Coordinates of C-alpha atoms and ligand atoms in Angstrom, one line a residue:
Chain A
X1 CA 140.8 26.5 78.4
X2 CA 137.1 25.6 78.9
X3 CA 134.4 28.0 76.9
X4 CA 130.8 27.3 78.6
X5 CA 128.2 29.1 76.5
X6 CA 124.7 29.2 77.5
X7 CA 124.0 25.6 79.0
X8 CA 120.6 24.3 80.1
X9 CA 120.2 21.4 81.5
X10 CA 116.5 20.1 82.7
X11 CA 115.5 16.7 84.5
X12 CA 111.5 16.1 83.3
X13 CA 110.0 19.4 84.1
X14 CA 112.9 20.6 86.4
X15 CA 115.1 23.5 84.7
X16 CA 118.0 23.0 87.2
X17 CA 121.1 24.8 84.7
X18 CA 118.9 27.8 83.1
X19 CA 122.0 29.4 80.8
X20 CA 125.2 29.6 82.2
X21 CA 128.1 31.1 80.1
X22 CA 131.7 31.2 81.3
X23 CA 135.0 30.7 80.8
X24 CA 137.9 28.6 83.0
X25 CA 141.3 29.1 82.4
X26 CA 144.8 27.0 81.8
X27 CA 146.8 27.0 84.6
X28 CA 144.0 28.3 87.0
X29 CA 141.9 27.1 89.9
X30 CA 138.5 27.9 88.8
X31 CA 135.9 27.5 91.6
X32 CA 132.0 27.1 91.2
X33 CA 130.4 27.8 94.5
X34 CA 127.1 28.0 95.6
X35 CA 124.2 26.8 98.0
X36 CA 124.1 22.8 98.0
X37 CA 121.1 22.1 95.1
X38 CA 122.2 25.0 93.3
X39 CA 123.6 22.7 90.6
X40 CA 127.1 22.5 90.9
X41 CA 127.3 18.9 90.4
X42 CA 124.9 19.2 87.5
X43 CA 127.0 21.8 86.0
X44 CA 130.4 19.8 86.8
X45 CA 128.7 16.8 85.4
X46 CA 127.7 18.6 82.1
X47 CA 131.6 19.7 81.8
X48 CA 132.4 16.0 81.8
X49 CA 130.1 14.8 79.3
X50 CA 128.3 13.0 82.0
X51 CA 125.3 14.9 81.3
X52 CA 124.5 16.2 77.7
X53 CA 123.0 19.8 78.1
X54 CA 119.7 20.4 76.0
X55 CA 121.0 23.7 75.1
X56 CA 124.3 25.3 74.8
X57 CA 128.0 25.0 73.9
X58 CA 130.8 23.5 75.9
X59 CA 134.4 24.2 73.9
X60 CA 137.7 22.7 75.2
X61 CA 140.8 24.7 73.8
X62 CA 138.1 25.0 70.7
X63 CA 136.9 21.4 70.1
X64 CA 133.3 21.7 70.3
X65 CA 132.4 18.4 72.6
X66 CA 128.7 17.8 71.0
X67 CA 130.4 18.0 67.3
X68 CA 133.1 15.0 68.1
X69 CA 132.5 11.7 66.7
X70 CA 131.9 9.2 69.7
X71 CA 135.6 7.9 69.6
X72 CA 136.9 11.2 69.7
X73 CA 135.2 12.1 72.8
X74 CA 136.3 9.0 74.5
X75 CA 139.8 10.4 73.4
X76 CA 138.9 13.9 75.3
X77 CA 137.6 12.1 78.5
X78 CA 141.0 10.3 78.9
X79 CA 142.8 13.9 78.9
X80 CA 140.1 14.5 81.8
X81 CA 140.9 13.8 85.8
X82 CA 137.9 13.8 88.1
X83 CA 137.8 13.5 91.2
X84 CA 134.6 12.7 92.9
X85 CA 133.1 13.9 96.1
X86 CA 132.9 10.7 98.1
X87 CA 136.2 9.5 95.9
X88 CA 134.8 6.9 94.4
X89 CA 137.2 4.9 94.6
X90 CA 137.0 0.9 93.0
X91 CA 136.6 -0.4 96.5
X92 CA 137.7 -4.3 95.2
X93 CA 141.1 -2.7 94.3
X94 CA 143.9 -1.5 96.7
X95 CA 145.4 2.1 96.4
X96 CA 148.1 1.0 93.8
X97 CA 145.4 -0.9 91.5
X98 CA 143.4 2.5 92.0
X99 CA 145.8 4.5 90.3
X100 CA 147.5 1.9 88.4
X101 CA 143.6 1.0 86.5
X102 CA 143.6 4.0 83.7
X103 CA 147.4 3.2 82.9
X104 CA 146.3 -0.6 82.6
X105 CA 143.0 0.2 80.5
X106 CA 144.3 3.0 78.1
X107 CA 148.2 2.8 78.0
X108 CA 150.7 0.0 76.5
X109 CA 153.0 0.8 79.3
X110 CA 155.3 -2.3 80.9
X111 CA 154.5 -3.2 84.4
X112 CA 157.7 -1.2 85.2
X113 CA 156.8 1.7 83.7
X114 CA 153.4 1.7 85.3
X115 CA 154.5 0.9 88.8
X116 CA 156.9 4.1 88.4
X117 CA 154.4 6.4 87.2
X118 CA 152.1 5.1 90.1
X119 CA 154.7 5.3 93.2
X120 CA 155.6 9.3 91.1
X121 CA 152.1 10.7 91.4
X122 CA 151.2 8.9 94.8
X123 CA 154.3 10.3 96.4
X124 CA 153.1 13.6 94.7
X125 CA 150.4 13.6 96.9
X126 CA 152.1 12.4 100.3
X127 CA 150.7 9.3 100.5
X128 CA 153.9 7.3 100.8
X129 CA 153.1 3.8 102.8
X130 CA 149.6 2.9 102.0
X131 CA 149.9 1.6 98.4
X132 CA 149.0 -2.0 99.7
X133 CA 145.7 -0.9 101.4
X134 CA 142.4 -1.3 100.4
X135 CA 140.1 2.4 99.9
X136 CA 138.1 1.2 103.3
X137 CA 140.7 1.0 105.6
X138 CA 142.3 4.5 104.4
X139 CA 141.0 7.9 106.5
X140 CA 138.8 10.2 104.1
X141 CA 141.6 12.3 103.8
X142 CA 144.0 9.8 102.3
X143 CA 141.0 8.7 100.3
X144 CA 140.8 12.1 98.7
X145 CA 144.9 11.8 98.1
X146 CA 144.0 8.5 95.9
X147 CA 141.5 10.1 93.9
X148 CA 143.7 12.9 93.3
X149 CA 146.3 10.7 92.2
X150 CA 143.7 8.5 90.1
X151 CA 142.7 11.4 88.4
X152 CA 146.3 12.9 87.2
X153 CA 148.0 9.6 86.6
X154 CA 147.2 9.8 82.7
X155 CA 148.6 13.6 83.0
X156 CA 145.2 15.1 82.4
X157 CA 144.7 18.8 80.6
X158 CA 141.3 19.3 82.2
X159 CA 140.9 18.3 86.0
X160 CA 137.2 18.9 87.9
X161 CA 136.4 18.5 91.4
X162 CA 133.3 17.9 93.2
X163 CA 133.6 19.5 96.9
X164 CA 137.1 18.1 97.4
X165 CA 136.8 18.8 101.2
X166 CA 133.7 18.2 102.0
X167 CA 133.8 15.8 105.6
X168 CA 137.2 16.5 106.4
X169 CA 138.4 18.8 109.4
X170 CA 139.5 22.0 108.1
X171 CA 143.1 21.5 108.3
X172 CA 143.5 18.4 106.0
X173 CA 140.7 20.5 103.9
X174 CA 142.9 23.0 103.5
X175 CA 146.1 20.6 102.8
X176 CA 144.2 18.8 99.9
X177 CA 143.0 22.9 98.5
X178 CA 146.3 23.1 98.4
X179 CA 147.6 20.2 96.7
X180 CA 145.0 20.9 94.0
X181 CA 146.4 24.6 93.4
X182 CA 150.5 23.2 93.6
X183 CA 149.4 20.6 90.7
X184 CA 147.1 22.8 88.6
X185 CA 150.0 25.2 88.5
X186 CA 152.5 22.7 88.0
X187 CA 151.2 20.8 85.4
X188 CA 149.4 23.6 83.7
X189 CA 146.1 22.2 83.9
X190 CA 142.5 23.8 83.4
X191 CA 140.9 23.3 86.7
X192 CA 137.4 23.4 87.5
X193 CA 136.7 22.6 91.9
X194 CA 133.1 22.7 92.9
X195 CA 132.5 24.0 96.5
X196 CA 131.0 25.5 99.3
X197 CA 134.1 26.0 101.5
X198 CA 134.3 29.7 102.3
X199 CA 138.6 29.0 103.0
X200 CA 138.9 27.3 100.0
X201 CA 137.2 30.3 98.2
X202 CA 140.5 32.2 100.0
X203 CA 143.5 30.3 100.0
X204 CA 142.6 29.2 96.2
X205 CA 140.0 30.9 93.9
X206 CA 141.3 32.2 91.5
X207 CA 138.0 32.9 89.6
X208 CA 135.2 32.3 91.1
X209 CA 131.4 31.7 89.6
X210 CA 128.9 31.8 92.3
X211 CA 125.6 29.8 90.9
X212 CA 122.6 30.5 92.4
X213 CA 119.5 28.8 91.1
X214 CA 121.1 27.3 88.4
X215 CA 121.4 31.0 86.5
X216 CA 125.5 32.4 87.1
X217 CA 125.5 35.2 89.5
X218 CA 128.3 36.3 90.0
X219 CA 132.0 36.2 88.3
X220 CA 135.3 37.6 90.0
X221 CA 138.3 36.6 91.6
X222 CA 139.1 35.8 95.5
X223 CA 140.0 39.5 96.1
X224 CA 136.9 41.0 94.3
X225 CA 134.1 38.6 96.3
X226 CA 134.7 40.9 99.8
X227 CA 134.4 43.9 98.3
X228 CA 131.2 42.9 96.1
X229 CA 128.2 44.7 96.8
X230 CA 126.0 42.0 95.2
X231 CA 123.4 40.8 98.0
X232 CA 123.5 37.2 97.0
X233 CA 126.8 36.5 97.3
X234 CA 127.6 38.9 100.6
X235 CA 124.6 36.7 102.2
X236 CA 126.5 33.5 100.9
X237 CA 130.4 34.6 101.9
X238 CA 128.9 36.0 104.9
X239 CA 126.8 33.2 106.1
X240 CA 128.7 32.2 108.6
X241 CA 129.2 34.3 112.5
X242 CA 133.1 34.2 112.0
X243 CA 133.0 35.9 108.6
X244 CA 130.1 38.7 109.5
X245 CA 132.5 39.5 112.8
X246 CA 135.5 40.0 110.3
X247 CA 132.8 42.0 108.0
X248 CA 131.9 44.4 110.4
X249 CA 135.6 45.0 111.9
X250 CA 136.9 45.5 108.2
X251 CA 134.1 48.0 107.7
X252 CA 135.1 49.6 111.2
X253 CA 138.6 50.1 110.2
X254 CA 137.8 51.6 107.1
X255 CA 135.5 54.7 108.7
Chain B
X1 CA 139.9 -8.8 81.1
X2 CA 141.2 -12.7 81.9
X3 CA 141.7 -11.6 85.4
X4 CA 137.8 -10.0 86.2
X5 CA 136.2 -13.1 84.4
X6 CA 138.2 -15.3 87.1
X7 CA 137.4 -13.4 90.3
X8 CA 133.5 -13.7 88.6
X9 CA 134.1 -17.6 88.2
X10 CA 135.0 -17.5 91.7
X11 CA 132.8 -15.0 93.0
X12 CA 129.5 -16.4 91.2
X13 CA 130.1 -20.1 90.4
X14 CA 132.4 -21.3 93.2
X15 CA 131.2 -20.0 96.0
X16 CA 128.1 -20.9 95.9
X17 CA 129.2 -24.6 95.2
X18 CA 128.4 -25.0 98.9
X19 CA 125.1 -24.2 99.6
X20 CA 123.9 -26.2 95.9
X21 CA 125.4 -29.2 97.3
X22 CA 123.8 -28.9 100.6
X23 CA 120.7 -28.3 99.3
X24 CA 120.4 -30.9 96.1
X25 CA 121.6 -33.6 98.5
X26 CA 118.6 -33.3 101.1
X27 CA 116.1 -32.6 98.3
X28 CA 117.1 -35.8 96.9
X29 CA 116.5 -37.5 99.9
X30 CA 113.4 -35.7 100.4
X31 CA 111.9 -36.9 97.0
X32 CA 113.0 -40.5 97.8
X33 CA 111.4 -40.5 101.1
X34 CA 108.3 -38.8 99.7
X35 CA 108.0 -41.1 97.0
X36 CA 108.6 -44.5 99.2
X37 CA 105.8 -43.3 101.6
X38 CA 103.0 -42.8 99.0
X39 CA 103.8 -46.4 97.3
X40 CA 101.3 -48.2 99.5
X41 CA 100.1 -50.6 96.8
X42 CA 102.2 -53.4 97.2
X43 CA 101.8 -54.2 93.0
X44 CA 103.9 -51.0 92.5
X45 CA 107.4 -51.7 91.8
X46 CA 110.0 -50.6 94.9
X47 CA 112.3 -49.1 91.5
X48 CA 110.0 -46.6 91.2
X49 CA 111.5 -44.8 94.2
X50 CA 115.0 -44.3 92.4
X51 CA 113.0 -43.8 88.7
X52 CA 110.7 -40.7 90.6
X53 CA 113.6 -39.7 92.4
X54 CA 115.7 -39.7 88.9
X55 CA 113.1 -37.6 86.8
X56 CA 112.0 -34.9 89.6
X57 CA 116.4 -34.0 90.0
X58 CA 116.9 -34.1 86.7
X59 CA 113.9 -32.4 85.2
X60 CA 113.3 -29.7 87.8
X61 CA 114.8 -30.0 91.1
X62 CA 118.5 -29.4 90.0
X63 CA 118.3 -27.0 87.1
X64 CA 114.8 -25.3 88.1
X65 CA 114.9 -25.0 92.1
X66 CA 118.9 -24.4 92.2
X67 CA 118.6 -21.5 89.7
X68 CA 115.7 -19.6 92.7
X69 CA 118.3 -20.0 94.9
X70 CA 120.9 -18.6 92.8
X71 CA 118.9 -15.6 92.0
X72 CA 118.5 -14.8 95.7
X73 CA 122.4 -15.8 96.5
X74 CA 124.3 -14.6 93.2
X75 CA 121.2 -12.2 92.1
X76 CA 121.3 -9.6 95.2
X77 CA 125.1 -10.2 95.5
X78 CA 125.3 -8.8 91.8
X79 CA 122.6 -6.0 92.2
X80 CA 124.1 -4.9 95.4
X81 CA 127.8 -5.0 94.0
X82 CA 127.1 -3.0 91.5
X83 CA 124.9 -0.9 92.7
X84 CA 126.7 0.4 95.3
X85 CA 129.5 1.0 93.0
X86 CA 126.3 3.2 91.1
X87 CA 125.7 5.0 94.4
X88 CA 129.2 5.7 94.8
X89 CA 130.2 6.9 91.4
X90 CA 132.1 4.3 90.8
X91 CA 130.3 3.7 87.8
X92 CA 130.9 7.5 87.1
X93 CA 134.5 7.1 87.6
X94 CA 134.4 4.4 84.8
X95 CA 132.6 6.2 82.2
X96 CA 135.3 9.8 82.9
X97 CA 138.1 7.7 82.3
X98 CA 136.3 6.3 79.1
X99 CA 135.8 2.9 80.2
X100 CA 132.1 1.3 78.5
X101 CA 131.1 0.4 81.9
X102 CA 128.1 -2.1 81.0
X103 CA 130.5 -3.6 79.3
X104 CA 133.5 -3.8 81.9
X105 CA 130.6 -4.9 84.7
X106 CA 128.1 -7.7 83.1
X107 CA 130.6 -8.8 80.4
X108 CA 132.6 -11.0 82.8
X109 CA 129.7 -12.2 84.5
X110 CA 128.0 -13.4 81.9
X111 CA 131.4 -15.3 80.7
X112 CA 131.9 -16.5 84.5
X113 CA 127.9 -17.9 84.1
X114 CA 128.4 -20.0 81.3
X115 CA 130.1 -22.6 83.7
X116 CA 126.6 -22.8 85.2
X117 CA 125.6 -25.7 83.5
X118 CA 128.4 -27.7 85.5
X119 CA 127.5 -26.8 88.1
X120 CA 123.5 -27.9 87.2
X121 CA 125.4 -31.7 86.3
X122 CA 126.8 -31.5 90.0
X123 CA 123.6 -30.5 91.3
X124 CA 121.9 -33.7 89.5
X125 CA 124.7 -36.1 91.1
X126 CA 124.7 -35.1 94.5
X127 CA 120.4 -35.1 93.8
X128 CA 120.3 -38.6 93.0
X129 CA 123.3 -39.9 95.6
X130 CA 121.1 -37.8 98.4
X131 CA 117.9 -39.7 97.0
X132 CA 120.3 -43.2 97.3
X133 CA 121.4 -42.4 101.0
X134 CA 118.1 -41.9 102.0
X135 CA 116.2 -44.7 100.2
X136 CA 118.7 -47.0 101.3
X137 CA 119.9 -45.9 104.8
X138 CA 116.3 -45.1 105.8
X139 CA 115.3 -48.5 104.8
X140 CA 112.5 -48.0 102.5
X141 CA 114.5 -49.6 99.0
X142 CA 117.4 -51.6 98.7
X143 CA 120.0 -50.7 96.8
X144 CA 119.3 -52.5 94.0
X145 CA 116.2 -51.6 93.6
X146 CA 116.8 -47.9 93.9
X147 CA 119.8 -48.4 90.6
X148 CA 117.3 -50.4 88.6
X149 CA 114.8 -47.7 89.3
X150 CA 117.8 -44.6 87.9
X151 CA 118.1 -47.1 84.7
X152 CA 114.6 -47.4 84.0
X153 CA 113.4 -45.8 80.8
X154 CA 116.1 -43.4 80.6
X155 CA 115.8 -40.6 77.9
X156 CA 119.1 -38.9 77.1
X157 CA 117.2 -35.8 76.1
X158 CA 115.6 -35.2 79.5
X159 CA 119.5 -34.5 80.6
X160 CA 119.6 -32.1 77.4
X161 CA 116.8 -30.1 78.2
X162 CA 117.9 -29.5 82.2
X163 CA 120.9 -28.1 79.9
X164 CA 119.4 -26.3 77.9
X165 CA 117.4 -24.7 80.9
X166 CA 120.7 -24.2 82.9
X167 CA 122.2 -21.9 80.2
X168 CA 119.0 -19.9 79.5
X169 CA 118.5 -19.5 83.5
X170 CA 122.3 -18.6 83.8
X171 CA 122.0 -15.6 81.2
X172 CA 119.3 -14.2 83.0
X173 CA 120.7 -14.4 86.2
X174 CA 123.9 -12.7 85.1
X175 CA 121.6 -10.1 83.1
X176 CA 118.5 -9.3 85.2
X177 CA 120.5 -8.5 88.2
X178 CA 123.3 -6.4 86.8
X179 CA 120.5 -4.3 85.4
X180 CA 119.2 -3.3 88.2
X181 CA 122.1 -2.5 89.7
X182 CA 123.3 -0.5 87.2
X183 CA 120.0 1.1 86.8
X184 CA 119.2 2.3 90.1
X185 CA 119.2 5.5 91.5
X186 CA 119.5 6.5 95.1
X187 CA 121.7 5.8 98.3
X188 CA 122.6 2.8 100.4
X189 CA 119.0 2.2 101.1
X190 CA 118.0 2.0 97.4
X191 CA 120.2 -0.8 97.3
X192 CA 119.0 -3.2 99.3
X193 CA 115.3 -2.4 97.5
X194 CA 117.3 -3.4 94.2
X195 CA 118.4 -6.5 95.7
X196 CA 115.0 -7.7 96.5
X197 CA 113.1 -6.3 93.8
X198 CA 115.7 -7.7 91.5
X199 CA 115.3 -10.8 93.4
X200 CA 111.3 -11.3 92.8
X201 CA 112.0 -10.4 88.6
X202 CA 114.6 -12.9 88.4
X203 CA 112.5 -15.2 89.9
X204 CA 109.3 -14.7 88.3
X205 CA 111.2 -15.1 84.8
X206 CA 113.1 -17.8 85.7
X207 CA 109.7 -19.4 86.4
X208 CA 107.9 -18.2 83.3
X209 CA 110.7 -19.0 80.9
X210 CA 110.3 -22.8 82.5
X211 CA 107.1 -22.9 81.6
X212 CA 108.0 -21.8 78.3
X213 CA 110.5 -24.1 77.6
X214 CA 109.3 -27.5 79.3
X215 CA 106.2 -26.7 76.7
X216 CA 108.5 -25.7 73.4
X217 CA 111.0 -28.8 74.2
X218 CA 109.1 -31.8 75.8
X219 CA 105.2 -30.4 74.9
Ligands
LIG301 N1 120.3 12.8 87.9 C1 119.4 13.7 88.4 N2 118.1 13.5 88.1 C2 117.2 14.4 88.5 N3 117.5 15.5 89.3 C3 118.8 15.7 89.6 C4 119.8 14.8 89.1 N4 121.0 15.3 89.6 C5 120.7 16.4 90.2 N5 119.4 16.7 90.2 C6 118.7 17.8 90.9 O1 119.4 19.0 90.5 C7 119.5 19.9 91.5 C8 120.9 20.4 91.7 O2 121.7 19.4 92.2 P1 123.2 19.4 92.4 O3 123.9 19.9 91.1 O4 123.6 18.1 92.9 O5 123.4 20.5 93.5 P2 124.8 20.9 94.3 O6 125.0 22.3 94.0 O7 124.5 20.7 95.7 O8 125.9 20.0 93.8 C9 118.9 19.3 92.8 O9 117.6 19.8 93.0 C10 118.9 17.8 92.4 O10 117.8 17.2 93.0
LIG302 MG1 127.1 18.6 94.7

């Protein structure tokens, strides 16, 4: 479990986080969403320890990440997956040395036991016959599959996505959505997934905090956002044609 | 860690063996040319074409005018290499899994630079055979001449000081560049600024610390 409390995070004069509080659960697909510069990636970055927040708590299952010595948050980061919204992937290493680098930096493992653990969690994520390939001759979508292998090859308690799907076609979007719920469950993980994906927001969230302006919102689950009578989100969910056509026939039904 | 400092070694050092040779052999010849056509008193010596041509490689042409080239050739490779891995998140990447990126990036390359004075002593040999070849082929010394002229006064510590100047010029052409690379902020763009504007830093101290240390060492 992740306990946010009260984070602000400025660049210069720019108040981009102005106090968010929240909480993200073990074995749940949290999802921040929100308008692109509404400081999701700030806030995903802050969660990391990318960013240190001026103001504000961040606790993971209680250990207070400011308060750790520097060695002990280098011991938190390596229970931490990430996966990154272009992938950033090494792009001098092939798929296998992708995965295989955390294992080969932090672990005493044998080659054996490495090359086991890699060919396990890349045939978790489908990707079968491309462990010889470099990250640029790979589609976006099997880039996506490395990174999420990367990030749970050192079985990871905390995993954080930034827009997992954004530039691919809604299908394999919805395949990768997916595969990030399957694992989370699986491996009883604390997931936190960035996004701006409104069938993301149905197929998987769980909890959802919608961040507008860098101040929370909104809180609730998948099931509570339709219903919601809270302008800003309705105007976000809603953006789209589709969605306000379903809107109005749901409201239609219901008279 | 062995493995990274060996692709550096190859990356940085020999790959650019190439274009060093290439270009210390010509502007050997060039100084030996230069030198035969301004000798138009006949009282001057015809060594004094293989002793200019010895002092101009070893002094500045090989260490000095090889290490501008190398900041343009290994300096924007570096800035752009990691750069674009700053752009990317790459760098990002590194520091979530708890990897001291600096460290991981420059580290190797400044291990993988350390070679550069070698490559300085090649640049001096192929110097002085280009001045040879064209002294002699183009007829303006004999052969003789031109080795008397390479013997003449010799002062071992001349060679130490072009060493001396290779390793300082190495460190901050493994340094300068990787900063600002890593430093950058921006898109693909951004990067190719870095490269150049790392370029023209390198370059201006590569020139200022020459000045520096010709003055401190043979001043
Ligand atoms: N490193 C940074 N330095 C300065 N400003 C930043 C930095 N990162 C993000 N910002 C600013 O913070 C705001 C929120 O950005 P971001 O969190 O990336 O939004 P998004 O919700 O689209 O992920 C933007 O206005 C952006 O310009
Ligand atoms: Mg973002």
């Amino acid at each position: 479990m992740i306990e946010v409390n009260d984070i602000h995070k400025s660049f210069g004069d720019t108040h981009i986080l102005k106090g968010v509080s929240t909480k993200f659960e073990k074995g749940k697909t949290n999802l921040i969403i929100g308008q692109s510069g509404s400081g999701k990636t700030v806030f995903l970055k802050c969660l990391l320890g990318l960013f240190s927040p001026e103001q504000g708590k961040i606790k993971y299952d209680g250990k207070d990440y400011s308060k750790l010595s520097a060695s002990e948050q280098r011991n938190l980061r390596q229970e931490m997956g990430m996966v990154f919204q272009g992938s950033a992937l090494f792009d001098s290493m092939t798929v296998e040395g992708n995965v295989m680098f955390p294992l080969t930096m932090f672990t005493k493992q044998s080659k054996s036991e490495m090359q086991d653990r890699v060919d396990f969690v890349l045939k978790r994520v489908n990707l079968v016959d491309a462990h010889h390939k470099y990250p640029s001759e790979i589609s976006g979508g099997m880039q996506k599959r490395v990174a999420i292998a990367r990030a749970i090859v050192m079985k990871p308690k905390y995993l954080f996505c930034d827009e997992p799907n954004s530039g691919l076609d809604p299908k394999t979007a919805i395949l990768i959505d997916n595969l990030i719920h399957e694992i989370t469950q699986e491996y009883d993980i604390t997931t936190v997934i960035n996004t701006h994906d409104m069938n993301s927001v149905m197929e998987i969230g769980e909890k959802i905090i919608f961040l507008k302006n860098g101040h929370k919102e909104w809180e609730g689950s998948n099931k509570e956002i339709f219903k919601t009578d809270n302008e800003a989100v309705t105007d976000f969910v809603y953006s789209s044609e589709l969605f306000k056509k379903v809107r109005q026939m749901y409201i239609e039904e219901r008279n | 860690m062995k493995t990274l400092i060996l692709k550096e070694i190859d990356e940085l050092v020999y790959n650019s063996m190439g274009i060093i040779i290439f270009i210390s052999f010509f502007i050997g010849g060039v100084v030996s040319i230069q030198t035969a056509l301004n000798i138009t008193n006949p009282l001057i010596p015809r060594n004094l074409i293989g002793f200019a041509t010895r002092q101009s490689v070893i002094l500045e042409f090989a260490p000095t005018f090889t290490s501008i080239i190398m900041a343009g050739k290994v300096g924007s490779y570096i800035t752009s290499s990691i750069g674009t891995m700053r752009v990317t998140e790459q760098i990002d990447a590194l520091e979530i899994m708890g990897v001291n990126s600096l460290n991981y990036l420059v580290f190797p390359k400044i291990i993988a630079m350390l070679l550069y004075p070698f490559v300085i002593a090649i640049a001096m040999y192929v110097g002085i055979f280009g001045g040879w070849t064209a002294g002699v082929f183009g007829g303006f010394s004999s052969s003789a001449d031109f080795v008397e002229g390479l013997q003449l006064d010799f002062i071992p510590f001349h060679v130490t000081y072009s060493f001396i100047k290779a390793m300082v010029f190495a460190l901050i052409i493994a340094t300068i560049p990787s900063f600002h690379g890593y430093y950058m902020k921006g898109g693909a763009l951004e990067v190719g600024k870095a490269s150049t504007t790392s370029f023209v830093w390198t370059s201006v101290v590569i020139i200022i610390v020459n000045y520096v240390l010709t003055q401190l060492l043979l001043g």
